[in-house]
Coordinates of C-alpha atoms in Angstrom, one line a residue:
X17 CA 149.8 -65.8 -158.8
X18 CA 150.3 -66.8 -162.4
X19 CA 146.6 -67.3 -163.3
X20 CA 146.3 -63.9 -162.2
X21 CA 148.4 -62.2 -163.5
X22 CA 147.7 -63.9 -166.6
X23 CA 144.1 -63.2 -166.6
X24 CA 145.4 -59.7 -166.0
X25 CA 148.1 -59.2 -169.4
X26 CA 144.6 -60.9 -171.4
X27 CA 142.3 -58.1 -170.0
X28 CA 144.7 -55.8 -171.0
X29 CA 145.4 -57.1 -174.2
X30 CA 141.8 -56.4 -175.0
X31 CA 142.2 -52.9 -174.1
X32 CA 144.5 -52.5 -176.5
X33 CA 142.3 -54.0 -179.3
X34 CA 139.3 -51.2 -178.5
X35 CA 138.8 -48.7 -181.2
X36 CA 137.3 -45.7 -180.7
X37 CA 135.2 -44.5 -184.2
X38 CA 134.4 -40.7 -184.3
X39 CA 132.8 -38.0 -187.5
X40 CA 132.9 -34.6 -187.2
X41 CA 129.1 -33.6 -186.9
X42 CA 127.8 -32.4 -190.6
X43 CA 126.9 -28.3 -189.3
X44 CA 124.1 -28.2 -192.2
X45 CA 122.0 -30.6 -193.5
X46 CA 119.3 -31.1 -196.0
X47 CA 115.9 -31.6 -195.1
X48 CA 114.6 -34.8 -195.9
X49 CA 111.1 -34.6 -197.0
X50 CA 109.6 -33.7 -199.5
X51 CA 110.6 -29.3 -198.8
X52 CA 113.8 -27.9 -201.2
X53 CA 115.9 -26.5 -197.6
X54 CA 118.3 -27.1 -195.4
X55 CA 119.1 -27.3 -190.9
X56 CA 121.9 -25.1 -190.3
X57 CA 123.3 -26.5 -186.6
X58 CA 125.6 -24.8 -184.4
X59 CA 128.9 -26.6 -185.8
X60 CA 127.7 -24.3 -188.7
X61 CA 126.9 -21.6 -186.7
X62 CA 130.3 -21.7 -184.9
X63 CA 132.3 -20.8 -187.8
X64 CA 132.0 -17.3 -187.7
X65 CA 130.8 -14.8 -184.8
X66 CA 127.5 -15.3 -185.7
X67 CA 126.1 -12.4 -183.1
X68 CA 122.8 -12.3 -184.5
X69 CA 120.5 -13.6 -187.0
X70 CA 121.7 -11.1 -189.8
X71 CA 125.1 -12.7 -189.0
X72 CA 124.6 -16.5 -189.5
X73 CA 124.2 -16.7 -193.4
X74 CA 128.0 -15.6 -194.0
X75 CA 128.9 -19.1 -194.9
X76 CA 125.3 -19.6 -196.9
X77 CA 125.7 -19.7 -200.6
X78 CA 121.7 -19.6 -201.2
X79 CA 121.0 -16.4 -198.3
X80 CA 122.0 -12.9 -198.7
X81 CA 122.9 -10.0 -196.4
X82 CA 123.2 -6.6 -196.7
X83 CA 122.1 -3.4 -195.6
X84 CA 119.0 -1.5 -196.9
X85 CA 121.0 1.7 -195.6
X86 CA 123.9 3.6 -194.8
X87 CA 122.6 5.9 -191.8
X88 CA 120.0 3.2 -189.7
X89 CA 122.1 0.1 -190.4
X90 CA 119.6 -1.4 -191.1
X91 CA 119.9 -4.9 -192.5
X92 CA 117.7 -7.6 -195.1
X93 CA 118.1 -11.2 -196.4
X94 CA 117.7 -11.7 -199.8
X95 CA 116.5 -15.1 -201.2
X96 CA 115.9 -16.2 -204.2
X97 CA 117.4 -12.9 -205.3
X98 CA 114.2 -11.1 -203.7
X99 CA 114.0 -9.0 -200.6
X100 CA 113.5 -10.5 -197.1
X101 CA 109.3 -9.6 -197.0
X102 CA 109.1 -12.5 -199.3
X103 CA 110.7 -14.4 -196.5
X104 CA 108.5 -16.3 -193.5
X105 CA 110.0 -15.2 -190.7
X106 CA 109.2 -17.9 -188.0
X107 CA 110.2 -18.8 -184.3
X108 CA 109.6 -22.4 -183.5
X109 CA 107.1 -22.5 -185.7
X110 CA 105.4 -19.8 -185.0
X111 CA 105.4 -16.2 -187.0
X112 CA 106.6 -13.4 -186.2
X113 CA 109.4 -10.4 -186.9
X114 CA 106.5 -8.8 -189.1
X115 CA 105.5 -5.2 -190.2
X116 CA 107.7 -2.3 -188.1
X117 CA 110.1 -5.3 -187.0
X118 CA 111.2 -6.0 -190.6
X119 CA 113.7 -3.5 -191.0
X120 CA 116.4 -4.3 -187.4
X121 CA 114.6 -8.0 -187.2
X122 CA 117.4 -9.6 -187.7
X123 CA 119.2 -8.2 -185.0
X124 CA 116.6 -9.2 -182.6
X125 CA 118.4 -12.9 -182.6
X126 CA 121.6 -13.2 -180.8
X127 CA 123.3 -15.8 -182.2
X128 CA 124.4 -18.3 -179.2
X129 CA 120.4 -18.1 -178.7
X130 CA 120.4 -20.3 -181.4
X131 CA 119.9 -24.0 -181.4
X132 CA 119.4 -23.9 -185.5
X133 CA 118.2 -22.3 -188.3
X134 CA 115.2 -24.5 -190.9
X135 CA 116.0 -22.6 -194.6
X136 CA 113.1 -23.9 -196.5
X137 CA 113.4 -22.4 -200.1
X138 CA 110.0 -21.7 -202.6
X139 CA 106.5 -22.7 -201.4
X140 CA 106.4 -24.1 -198.3
X141 CA 104.1 -25.6 -195.9
X142 CA 100.4 -24.5 -195.6
X143 CA 101.0 -24.9 -191.5
X144 CA 102.2 -22.0 -191.2
X145 CA 99.8 -19.7 -193.3
X146 CA 100.1 -18.3 -196.5
X147 CA 102.9 -15.5 -196.4
X148 CA 105.6 -17.4 -197.4
X149 CA 106.5 -15.9 -201.4
X150 CA 110.3 -17.6 -201.5
X151 CA 110.8 -19.6 -198.4
X152 CA 110.2 -19.6 -194.5
X153 CA 113.5 -19.3 -192.4
X154 CA 112.4 -20.8 -188.9
X155 CA 114.9 -20.2 -185.8
X156 CA 114.6 -22.9 -182.6
X157 CA 116.6 -21.7 -180.2
X158 CA 117.8 -23.6 -176.9
X159 CA 115.5 -25.4 -175.2
X160 CA 114.2 -25.6 -171.8
X161 CA 114.7 -29.7 -171.4
X162 CA 118.2 -29.5 -172.6
X163 CA 121.7 -30.5 -170.4
X164 CA 121.8 -28.5 -167.7
X165 CA 124.4 -25.8 -166.7
X166 CA 124.7 -22.5 -167.7
X167 CA 126.8 -21.0 -170.7
X168 CA 128.4 -17.5 -171.9
X169 CA 129.6 -16.3 -174.8
X170 CA 131.7 -13.0 -174.8
X171 CA 132.9 -10.9 -177.8
X172 CA 134.5 -7.9 -178.9
X173 CA 135.6 -6.1 -182.5
X174 CA 137.9 -3.9 -183.6
X175 CA 135.1 -1.9 -184.6
X176 CA 134.3 -1.0 -180.9
X177 CA 131.3 -3.3 -180.2
X178 CA 130.7 -5.4 -177.5
X179 CA 128.7 -8.4 -176.6
X180 CA 128.0 -10.6 -173.4
X181 CA 125.7 -13.9 -173.8
X182 CA 124.1 -15.5 -171.3
X183 CA 121.7 -18.8 -171.2
X184 CA 120.6 -21.2 -168.0
X185 CA 118.7 -24.0 -167.7
X186 CA 117.2 -25.5 -164.7
X187 CA 115.3 -28.9 -164.7
X188 CA 112.7 -28.4 -161.1
X189 CA 111.4 -31.8 -162.2
X190 CA 111.7 -34.9 -164.5
X191 CA 109.1 -33.3 -166.1
X192 CA 109.6 -29.2 -166.2
X193 CA 112.0 -27.7 -166.8
X194 CA 113.3 -23.6 -166.9
X195 CA 115.8 -21.9 -169.0
X196 CA 116.7 -18.1 -168.7
X197 CA 118.2 -16.4 -172.2
X198 CA 120.2 -12.6 -171.6
X199 CA 121.6 -10.9 -174.5
X200 CA 123.8 -7.1 -173.6
X201 CA 125.3 -5.2 -176.5
X202 CA 126.6 -2.4 -177.1
X203 CA 128.5 -0.5 -179.9
X204 CA 130.2 3.2 -179.1
X205 CA 132.2 3.6 -181.6
X206 CA 132.7 6.7 -184.0
X207 CA 134.3 4.9 -187.0
X208 CA 134.2 7.1 -190.1
X209 CA 136.8 5.3 -192.7
X210 CA 136.1 6.8 -195.7
X211 CA 136.2 10.6 -194.5
X212 CA 132.7 11.4 -195.5
X213 CA 131.5 12.6 -192.3
X214 CA 129.1 9.7 -191.5
X215 CA 129.5 6.9 -189.4
X216 CA 130.2 3.8 -191.0
X217 CA 127.7 1.8 -188.3
X218 CA 125.3 3.3 -186.4
X219 CA 126.1 2.9 -182.4
X220 CA 123.6 0.4 -181.2
X221 CA 122.7 -0.6 -177.7
X222 CA 120.6 -3.9 -177.1
X223 CA 119.4 -5.0 -174.0
X224 CA 116.9 -8.6 -174.8
X225 CA 115.8 -11.0 -172.3
X226 CA 113.7 -15.0 -173.0
X227 CA 112.3 -16.3 -170.0
X228 CA 111.1 -19.9 -171.4
X229 CA 109.5 -23.4 -169.4
X230 CA 108.6 -26.7 -171.0
X231 CA 106.4 -29.8 -169.4
X232 CA 106.7 -32.9 -171.4
X233 CA 104.8 -35.2 -170.0
X234 CA 103.0 -39.2 -171.5
X235 CA 100.5 -37.3 -173.3
X236 CA 100.4 -33.7 -172.8
X237 CA 103.5 -31.1 -174.2
X238 CA 103.7 -27.8 -172.9
X239 CA 105.8 -24.5 -174.1
X240 CA 105.6 -20.7 -173.1
X241 CA 107.7 -18.1 -172.5
X242 CA 107.7 -13.6 -172.7
X243 CA 110.6 -12.0 -173.9
X244 CA 111.9 -8.4 -173.6
X245 CA 113.4 -5.6 -175.8
X246 CA 114.8 -3.1 -175.4
X247 CA 117.2 -1.4 -178.3
X248 CA 118.8 2.7 -178.9
X249 CA 120.3 3.3 -182.4
X250 CA 121.9 5.8 -182.8
X251 CA 123.7 6.9 -186.6
X252 CA 124.4 10.3 -188.9
X253 CA 126.9 12.7 -188.6
X254 CA 129.8 12.7 -186.7
X255 CA 130.5 15.4 -183.3
X256 CA 133.7 16.8 -185.6
X257 CA 131.7 16.5 -189.4
X258 CA 130.1 19.9 -189.7
X259 CA 129.5 23.4 -188.2
X260 CA 126.4 23.5 -188.7
X261 CA 123.2 21.1 -187.0
X262 CA 124.1 17.8 -187.4
X263 CA 122.3 15.3 -189.4
X264 CA 121.1 12.7 -187.1
X265 CA 119.5 9.3 -186.4
X266 CA 117.8 8.0 -183.5
X267 CA 115.6 4.6 -183.4
X268 CA 114.8 3.5 -179.9
X269 CA 112.9 0.2 -179.4
X270 CA 110.5 -1.6 -177.3
X271 CA 109.4 -5.3 -178.3
X272 CA 107.7 -7.4 -175.8
X273 CA 106.8 -11.4 -176.5
X274 CA 104.5 -14.2 -175.5
X275 CA 103.9 -17.4 -176.5
X276 CA 102.4 -20.7 -176.0
X277 CA 102.0 -24.2 -177.5
X278 CA 99.8 -26.9 -175.8
X279 CA 99.5 -30.6 -177.5
X280 CA 98.0 -33.5 -176.5
X281 CA 99.3 -36.7 -177.9
X282 CA 95.8 -38.8 -178.4
X283 CA 96.7 -41.4 -180.3
X284 CA 101.0 -42.5 -180.3
X285 CA 99.9 -45.8 -182.8
X286 CA 98.9 -43.7 -185.1
X287 CA 100.7 -40.2 -184.5
X288 CA 97.3 -38.4 -183.6
X289 CA 98.2 -35.1 -181.6
X290 CA 96.2 -31.9 -181.2
X291 CA 98.2 -28.6 -180.6
X292 CA 97.3 -25.5 -179.6
X293 CA 99.5 -22.6 -180.3
X294 CA 98.8 -18.4 -179.5
X295 CA 101.4 -15.7 -179.6
X296 CA 101.1 -12.3 -179.1
X297 CA 103.5 -9.4 -179.8
X298 CA 103.5 -5.8 -178.9
X299 CA 106.1 -3.3 -181.4
X300 CA 107.0 0.4 -180.4
X301 CA 109.4 2.7 -182.3
X302 CA 110.1 6.0 -182.0
X303 CA 112.2 7.0 -185.0
X304 CA 114.0 10.4 -186.1
X305 CA 115.4 10.7 -189.1
X306 CA 116.8 14.0 -189.7
X307 CA 114.2 16.1 -189.5
X308 CA 111.9 13.6 -189.6
X309 CA 109.9 11.8 -187.0
X310 CA 108.2 9.1 -187.0
X311 CA 107.0 6.7 -184.1
X312 CA 105.0 3.5 -184.9
X313 CA 102.9 0.9 -182.4
X314 CA 102.6 -2.7 -184.4
X315 CA 100.5 -5.2 -181.8
X316 CA 99.8 -8.6 -183.1
X317 CA 97.5 -11.8 -181.9
X318 CA 98.0 -15.2 -184.0
X319 CA 96.9 -18.7 -182.6
X320 CA 96.6 -21.5 -184.3
X321 CA 94.8 -25.3 -183.7
X322 CA 96.2 -27.9 -185.7
X323 CA 95.5 -32.2 -185.5
X324 CA 98.3 -34.6 -187.3
X325 CA 97.2 -38.2 -188.0
X326 CA 98.7 -41.9 -189.3
X327 CA 96.1 -43.0 -191.0
X328 CA 99.3 -45.6 -192.1
X329 CA 102.9 -45.4 -192.7
X330 CA 102.4 -44.1 -196.2
X331 CA 99.4 -41.6 -195.3
X332 CA 99.6 -38.5 -193.0
X333 CA 97.2 -35.7 -193.0
X334 CA 97.6 -32.2 -191.3
X335 CA 94.8 -29.9 -191.0
X336 CA 94.1 -27.0 -188.7
X337 CA 92.8 -23.4 -188.1
X338 CA 94.1 -20.5 -187.5
X339 CA 93.6 -16.3 -186.7
X340 CA 96.0 -13.9 -187.3
X341 CA 94.9 -9.8 -185.9
X342 CA 97.3 -7.3 -186.9
X343 CA 97.3 -3.3 -186.0
X344 CA 99.5 -0.8 -186.9
X345 CA 99.4 2.9 -185.5
X346 CA 101.8 5.8 -186.2
X347 CA 102.6 9.2 -186.9
X348 CA 104.8 10.5 -189.2
X349 CA 106.4 13.6 -187.9
X350 CA 102.9 16.1 -187.2
X351 CA 100.7 13.7 -189.4
X352 CA 98.9 11.1 -187.7
X353 CA 98.9 7.6 -189.4
X354 CA 96.3 4.8 -188.5
X355 CA 96.3 2.1 -190.4
X356 CA 93.2 -0.4 -191.4
X357 CA 92.7 -3.5 -188.9
X358 CA 93.2 -6.5 -190.2
X359 CA 91.7 -9.9 -188.6
X360 CA 91.9 -13.2 -190.9
X361 CA 90.5 -16.3 -190.1
X362 CA 91.8 -19.6 -192.0
X363 CA 91.4 -23.0 -192.2
X364 CA 94.3 -25.7 -193.6
X365 CA 94.6 -29.2 -194.7
X366 CA 97.6 -30.8 -195.9
X367 CA 97.8 -34.7 -196.9
X368 CA 101.6 -36.2 -197.6
X369 CA 101.6 -39.5 -199.1
X370 CA 105.3 -41.3 -198.8
X371 CA 106.2 -44.5 -200.8
X372 CA 109.4 -45.9 -198.1
X373 CA 111.6 -43.0 -199.0
X374 CA 111.7 -43.1 -202.8
X375 CA 108.8 -40.9 -203.4
X376 CA 106.7 -38.5 -201.0
X377 CA 103.4 -36.4 -202.7
X378 CA 102.6 -33.6 -200.1
X379 CA 99.9 -31.6 -201.2
X380 CA 98.1 -28.1 -198.7
X381 CA 95.7 -25.8 -199.0
X382 CA 93.9 -23.2 -197.3
X383 CA 91.4 -20.6 -197.2
X384 CA 91.8 -17.1 -195.5
X385 CA 89.7 -14.5 -195.0
X386 CA 90.7 -11.0 -195.0
X387 CA 89.1 -8.1 -193.4
X388 CA 90.1 -6.1 -195.9
X389 CA 91.3 -8.3 -198.7
X390 CA 88.7 -10.7 -198.6
X391 CA 88.7 -14.6 -198.8
X392 CA 91.6 -15.8 -200.8
X393 CA 92.9 -19.5 -201.3
X394 CA 96.8 -20.9 -201.3
X395 CA 97.6 -24.3 -203.1
X396 CA 100.8 -25.2 -202.8
X397 CA 102.6 -28.8 -204.2
X398 CA 105.9 -30.6 -202.8
X399 CA 107.3 -33.8 -204.9
X400 CA 110.1 -35.8 -204.5
X401 CA 111.8 -38.8 -206.0
X402 CA 114.4 -41.0 -205.2
X403 CA 114.7 -44.0 -207.1
X404 CA 117.9 -44.5 -205.1
X405 CA 120.5 -43.3 -202.3
X406 CA 122.6 -41.7 -204.4
X407 CA 120.1 -39.5 -205.9
X408 CA 117.0 -37.6 -205.4
X409 CA 114.9 -34.5 -207.5
X410 CA 112.6 -32.2 -205.8
X411 CA 109.9 -29.8 -207.6
X412 CA 107.6 -27.3 -206.4
X413 CA 105.1 -25.0 -206.6
X414 CA 102.4 -22.9 -205.0
X415 CA 101.1 -19.4 -204.5
X416 CA 101.5 -17.4 -201.5
X417 CA 100.1 -13.3 -200.6
X418 CA 101.6 -11.4 -198.1
X419 CA 99.7 -7.8 -196.7
X420 CA 101.7 -4.6 -196.9
X421 CA 103.3 -2.1 -194.3
X422 CA 104.8 -0.3 -196.6
X423 CA 106.1 3.0 -193.9
X424 CA 106.8 0.4 -191.2
X425 CA 108.5 -1.9 -193.1
X426 CA 110.8 0.7 -194.9
X427 CA 111.1 3.5 -192.4
X428 CA 114.7 3.7 -193.4
X429 CA 113.5 5.3 -196.6
X430 CA 112.7 8.1 -194.7
X431 CA 116.6 9.2 -194.2
X432 CA 116.5 9.8 -197.7
X433 CA 116.4 13.5 -199.1
X434 CA 113.8 12.4 -201.4
X435 CA 110.5 12.7 -201.1
X436 CA 108.6 9.4 -200.1
X437 CA 105.8 8.8 -201.6
X438 CA 103.2 6.0 -200.6
X439 CA 99.5 4.8 -202.4
X440 CA 97.3 3.1 -201.3
X441 CA 98.5 -0.1 -202.0
X442 CA 97.0 -3.7 -202.0
X443 CA 97.3 -7.0 -200.7
X444 CA 101.1 -8.9 -202.7
X445 CA 101.0 -12.5 -204.4
X446 CA 103.3 -14.5 -206.4
X447 CA 103.3 -17.7 -207.6
X448 CA 106.8 -19.6 -207.1
X449 CA 108.1 -22.8 -208.7
X450 CA 111.0 -24.7 -207.9
X451 CA 112.9 -27.9 -209.4
X452 CA 116.5 -29.0 -207.5
X453 CA 118.0 -32.2 -207.8
X454 CA 120.8 -34.0 -205.3
X455 CA 123.6 -36.2 -206.0
X456 CA 125.5 -38.6 -203.8
X457 CA 128.8 -39.3 -205.7
X458 CA 131.1 -42.0 -204.6
X459 CA 135.0 -40.3 -205.3
X460 CA 137.5 -42.4 -203.8
X461 CA 136.6 -43.2 -200.0
X462 CA 134.4 -40.1 -199.6
X463 CA 131.3 -38.6 -201.0
X464 CA 130.8 -35.5 -202.8
X465 CA 127.4 -33.6 -202.6
X466 CA 126.5 -31.6 -205.2
X467 CA 123.1 -30.1 -206.1
X468 CA 121.8 -28.1 -208.6
X469 CA 118.3 -25.9 -208.2
X470 CA 116.0 -23.9 -210.0
X471 CA 113.1 -21.2 -209.0
X472 CA 110.6 -18.9 -210.6
X473 CA 108.9 -16.3 -209.3
X474 CA 106.0 -14.3 -210.5
X475 CA 104.3 -11.6 -209.4
X476 CA 100.4 -10.7 -210.2
X477 CA 100.3 -8.4 -207.2
X478 CA 103.6 -6.2 -205.7
X479 CA 104.4 -3.0 -204.0
X480 CA 107.2 -2.3 -205.9
X481 CA 110.0 0.7 -204.9
X482 CA 110.6 2.7 -207.1
X483 CA 113.8 4.8 -207.2
X484 CA 113.4 5.7 -211.3
X485 CA 110.9 7.4 -211.7
X486 CA 112.3 11.0 -210.5
X487 CA 115.6 11.4 -209.3
X488 CA 114.2 13.8 -206.2
X489 CA 111.2 10.6 -205.1
X490 CA 110.8 7.5 -204.2
X491 CA 108.0 6.0 -205.1
X492 CA 106.3 2.5 -203.4
X493 CA 103.3 2.3 -205.9
X494 CA 101.0 -1.0 -207.2
X495 CA 103.0 -3.3 -209.7
X496 CA 101.9 -2.1 -213.1
X497 CA 103.6 -5.1 -216.0
X498 CA 105.6 -7.5 -215.0
X499 CA 107.8 -8.4 -212.2
X500 CA 109.2 -11.8 -211.8
X501 CA 112.8 -13.4 -210.4
X502 CA 114.8 -16.4 -212.1
X503 CA 117.8 -18.0 -209.9
X504 CA 119.3 -20.8 -210.7
X505 CA 122.5 -22.5 -208.1
X506 CA 124.3 -25.4 -208.3
X507 CA 126.8 -26.2 -204.9
X508 CA 129.0 -28.8 -203.8
X509 CA 130.5 -29.8 -200.9
X510 CA 133.6 -32.7 -200.4
X511 CA 135.7 -33.5 -197.6
X512 CA 138.9 -33.3 -198.9
X513 CA 140.7 -35.4 -196.0
X514 CA 140.2 -36.3 -192.8
X515 CA 138.6 -32.8 -191.0
X516 CA 139.0 -31.1 -194.2
X517 CA 135.4 -30.0 -196.0
X518 CA 135.1 -27.3 -198.7
X519 CA 132.0 -25.9 -200.3
X520 CA 131.7 -24.2 -203.6
X521 CA 128.7 -22.7 -204.6
X522 CA 127.2 -20.6 -207.7
X523 CA 124.7 -18.7 -208.0
X524 CA 122.6 -16.6 -211.1
X525 CA 119.9 -14.1 -210.4
X526 CA 117.3 -12.8 -213.2
X527 CA 115.0 -10.0 -211.5
X528 CA 113.1 -7.8 -213.3
X529 CA 110.2 -5.6 -212.1
X530 CA 108.2 -3.1 -214.9
X531 CA 109.1 0.9 -213.3
X532 CA 107.6 3.6 -216.3
X533 CA 106.1 1.1 -218.3
X534 CA 110.0 -0.1 -219.0
X535 CA 110.8 -4.3 -217.5
X536 CA 114.4 -3.2 -215.9
X537 CA 116.5 -5.1 -213.4
X538 CA 115.7 -4.7 -210.3
X539 CA 118.7 -1.9 -208.5
X540 CA 121.1 -3.0 -205.7
X541 CA 120.5 -6.5 -206.8
X542 CA 123.7 -8.7 -208.1
X543 CA 123.6 -10.8 -211.1
X544 CA 125.5 -13.5 -209.6
X545 CA 127.7 -14.9 -206.2
X546 CA 129.9 -17.0 -205.7
X547 CA 131.4 -19.3 -202.7
X548 CA 134.4 -20.6 -201.9
X549 CA 134.3 -21.9 -198.3
X550 CA 137.0 -24.4 -196.1
X551 CA 136.3 -25.9 -192.7
X552 CA 139.1 -28.3 -191.5
X553 CA 139.0 -29.6 -187.6
X554 CA 142.0 -31.4 -186.0
X555 CA 141.7 -34.9 -185.4
X556 CA 141.4 -34.2 -181.5
X557 CA 139.1 -31.6 -182.4
X558 CA 141.1 -29.2 -180.2
X559 CA 141.6 -26.7 -183.3
X560 CA 139.4 -25.5 -186.2
X561 CA 140.1 -23.3 -189.4
X562 CA 137.5 -21.7 -191.5
X563 CA 138.1 -19.4 -194.6
X564 CA 134.6 -18.6 -196.3
X565 CA 135.6 -16.1 -200.1
X566 CA 132.3 -14.8 -201.4
X567 CA 132.0 -12.6 -205.1
X568 CA 129.1 -10.9 -205.5
X569 CA 128.3 -10.0 -209.4
X570 CA 127.7 -6.2 -210.2
X571 CA 124.3 -5.2 -210.9
X572 CA 122.2 -2.2 -212.4
X573 CA 121.7 1.6 -210.2
X574 CA 118.5 3.0 -210.3
X575 CA 117.6 5.5 -213.5
X576 CA 118.5 8.7 -214.1
X577 CA 122.4 7.9 -213.8
X578 CA 124.2 11.6 -212.8
X579 CA 127.7 12.7 -211.7
X580 CA 126.2 11.1 -208.2
X581 CA 126.4 6.9 -209.1
X582 CA 127.0 4.8 -212.5
X583 CA 125.0 2.9 -214.7
X584 CA 126.1 0.0 -212.4
X585 CA 128.0 -1.0 -209.8
X586 CA 131.0 -3.5 -210.0
X587 CA 131.7 -7.3 -208.6
X588 CA 133.5 -6.9 -205.6
X589 CA 134.4 -9.9 -203.1
X590 CA 135.3 -10.2 -199.2
X591 CA 137.0 -12.4 -197.2
X592 CA 136.5 -14.1 -194.1
X593 CA 138.3 -16.4 -191.9
X594 CA 137.8 -17.5 -188.1
X595 CA 140.2 -19.7 -185.4
X596 CA 138.9 -21.4 -182.8
X597 CA 140.5 -23.9 -180.1
X598 CA 138.4 -25.3 -178.1
X599 CA 138.8 -27.1 -174.2
X600 CA 136.9 -29.2 -172.0
X601 CA 134.7 -26.2 -170.8
X602 CA 135.3 -23.0 -173.0
X603 CA 136.3 -22.2 -176.2
X604 CA 138.6 -18.9 -177.6
X605 CA 138.1 -17.7 -181.4
X606 CA 139.7 -15.2 -183.0
X607 CA 138.7 -14.1 -186.8
X608 CA 138.2 -11.4 -189.3
X609 CA 135.8 -10.0 -192.0
X610 CA 135.8 -8.2 -195.1
X611 CA 139.5 -8.6 -194.9
X612 CA 139.6 -8.5 -198.5
X613 CA 139.4 -5.0 -197.0
X614 CA 136.7 -3.5 -200.1
X615 CA 134.0 -0.9 -199.2
X616 CA 131.4 1.0 -201.2
X617 CA 133.5 4.4 -201.4
X618 CA 129.8 6.8 -201.6
X619 CA 127.4 4.8 -199.5
X620 CA 125.7 8.1 -198.8
X621 CA 125.3 10.2 -201.8
X622 CA 125.4 13.7 -200.7
X623 CA 127.0 13.3 -197.4
X624 CA 128.2 17.4 -197.8
X625 CA 124.6 18.6 -197.7
X626 CA 122.1 16.1 -195.4
X627 CA 119.8 18.7 -195.5
X628 CA 119.6 18.2 -199.8
X629 CA 117.0 17.0 -201.8
X630 CA 120.5 15.3 -203.4
X631 CA 121.6 13.3 -199.8
X632 CA 120.8 9.8 -199.9
X633 CA 121.8 6.9 -198.0
X634 CA 119.4 4.3 -199.5
X635 CA 121.8 3.4 -202.5
X636 CA 123.6 0.8 -200.5
X637 CA 124.5 -2.4 -202.7
X638 CA 128.1 -3.6 -200.9
X639 CA 129.8 -3.0 -197.5
X640 CA 130.0 0.3 -195.9
X641 CA 133.1 -0.7 -193.8
X642 CA 136.0 -1.8 -193.7
X643 CA 138.1 -4.6 -192.2
X644 CA 137.0 -6.2 -188.9
X645 CA 138.5 -8.1 -186.2
X646 CA 136.7 -9.8 -183.2
X647 CA 138.3 -12.6 -180.4
X648 CA 135.7 -13.8 -178.3
X649 CA 135.4 -16.2 -175.4
X650 CA 132.5 -19.2 -175.0
X651 CA 131.8 -20.3 -171.7
X652 CA 130.3 -24.1 -170.7
X653 CA 129.5 -24.7 -166.9
X654 CA 127.4 -27.8 -165.4
X655 CA 126.4 -30.4 -168.0
X656 CA 126.8 -28.2 -170.8
X657 CA 130.0 -29.9 -172.7

C-alpha cells in the first residue's frame, strides 16, 4: 500500500511539473522566397469584420481601399499608389475578376470563405501571366480537405446590413472530399447622413454559392469547383429627395465560374510535377445610370500546362504553356458595341537558383502572342540576399502588359453628368523596379521587425482617365507624355508584452501623369498614409481587442477648380476597433468603423441637379458615410475548432 501510494504521489508530482508552451500565431507572414510579399492569414482577417475581400485590408499598410463613386458603391484597391486594375487578381493561382467584374469584384469574395490572401508587390512570377504590373493578390479559399464540419458567420451593422455565411466539409473517403460555401447579403438601408438627397451607400442583395471538390492520391491530385453569383445593386436619390423624376442607379449581375486543376507527380525525389489548370467565366451585367443604360456580357476561358522540376536543392525550373481568350459584348443605351475578341497563347520558363537560404535568384521570361496586339515579351527578375537571419535585401525588375476594357472596367463613370469619351486604346505596358530590406532586431526579450521598401513604376503606354481636359468631359485616351509612380514605405512590428503586438507604418506616394501636355499629380490620390495598429489577446485567448488608426494624406482635385471643389482635398483620419470573445465552438465580436466620424462633405457634386452637366458622383477621395457599428457571431460545429 505504501509503495503504491508513493508511486501515485510521484506520478502526481511529475504531472504538476509539466509545462505548456503556447505562442500566438502570426496573422501576417512575409514570403520566404525572392519575391516581396506577405501572406495574410485568418488570424489577421479576424481582426476586423472582414465581410468581403474589399474589407480585408483595413489593417494592412500597403493596400488602400476606396470608393470609386458615391452612387453605385464601386470600390477599388490601390497598390503602389496606382489603381487596382494594375494588380493581377488571382483565386488559387488562377487569373480572375477581370474586365466587367473589376468595379465590384472586391465584394464578390466573402471574408469568411477566405483561408488566406497572398499579396506580392512589384513584378511577380511569370507563371501566372503577363498582367501583373504593381503586384498580385491571390485569394486562397477554405479547402475541401480541411477538417469535417460546418462553420457559419452572422453579421449585422448599424447601416442596415445583414450577412450570413456558411461552409461545410464532408470527407467522402480517405482521398475524396467535398465542400459547399454559401453567402447571403442584404443591405436594405435608406441612410442619407449628409442630407444631400442621395443614399450614402447602395442597397445590395447578393447570393453567392460555391461547390468545391478534391481528390488527393499518391501520384494524382484533382481540385475542381463551380461558383454561382447573383447581385442586385440599387443606389441614387432617396424616395423623398425630389418632387421630380428620381435619379437612380440599378446594377444586376449574374456570374458563373468553373475551374479544374490536375496535378501528376512524376518524380517525388526531384519534385517533378506536371499540372493542367483551366477555368471558364461568364459575367453578365444589366445596368442603368439615370437615363443611361449599359449591358455587358463577358466570356473568358483560361488554360495552363505547367512542368516543374528540381535538378538539385539549388536549381529549379518551371516551364509551361498558357492560353487566354476574352470576348466582351455590350450595349450602351441603344448602341450595341462588340469589342474585338482576343486570344493569347503564351509560353514561359522560370529558373530559380537557391544557395541555402542566403541567396535566391529567380529569372523568368515569357512570350505571348495576342490576336489584337501581336507578339510581346515579359522578362522578370527577383533577387534575395540574406547574409544572416537578422537581415535580408530583395531587388526586383520586370515588365507587365494589360489589355484595356475601358467601358467595362469603368462603367461607374456613366453615373456622371459629364460626357464620357473613349478613344481607340493601345495595350498598356509598364516597367516596375523594386528594392526592399527586412531587419529583425532583438530588443529585450522580443524582436523588432523593421521593413523598408521602394518601388518605381514607369508606363510606356497607358490608358489615362482624364478629368482635366474639360469640366464637362471625362476622356479616356492613350498616354501622351510621361506617367510614373514612386512609392516609399517603412513599417515596424513589435510585441510590447505578452499578447500585445503593435504595428506602425508610413508610406509616401508620388504619382504623376501627363494631362494636356502638363505633368501633374494623379487626381484623387493621397500623397501619404500613416497607420498604427494594436492587437491584444489575453493569456488564455478568451478575449481579443484590436484597434487601427489610419491617417490618409491629401491630394489633388481635377482641374479646372471651380466653386464645386477646391484645388486639393485635405488629410483625414479613420479609426476602427473590434472586441472578440472566444468560446470553444463559437465567438462573438462587436466593433466600429470610421469611429472618428470623418466623411467627405460633398461626395456628389451637383447633387441638387442630378440631370445637369455638373452632376458628378465619381470625385470621391474620402469616406462617404459616418461611424458604423456592427456585431457578429462565428459558429463552428463538428471538427472545425
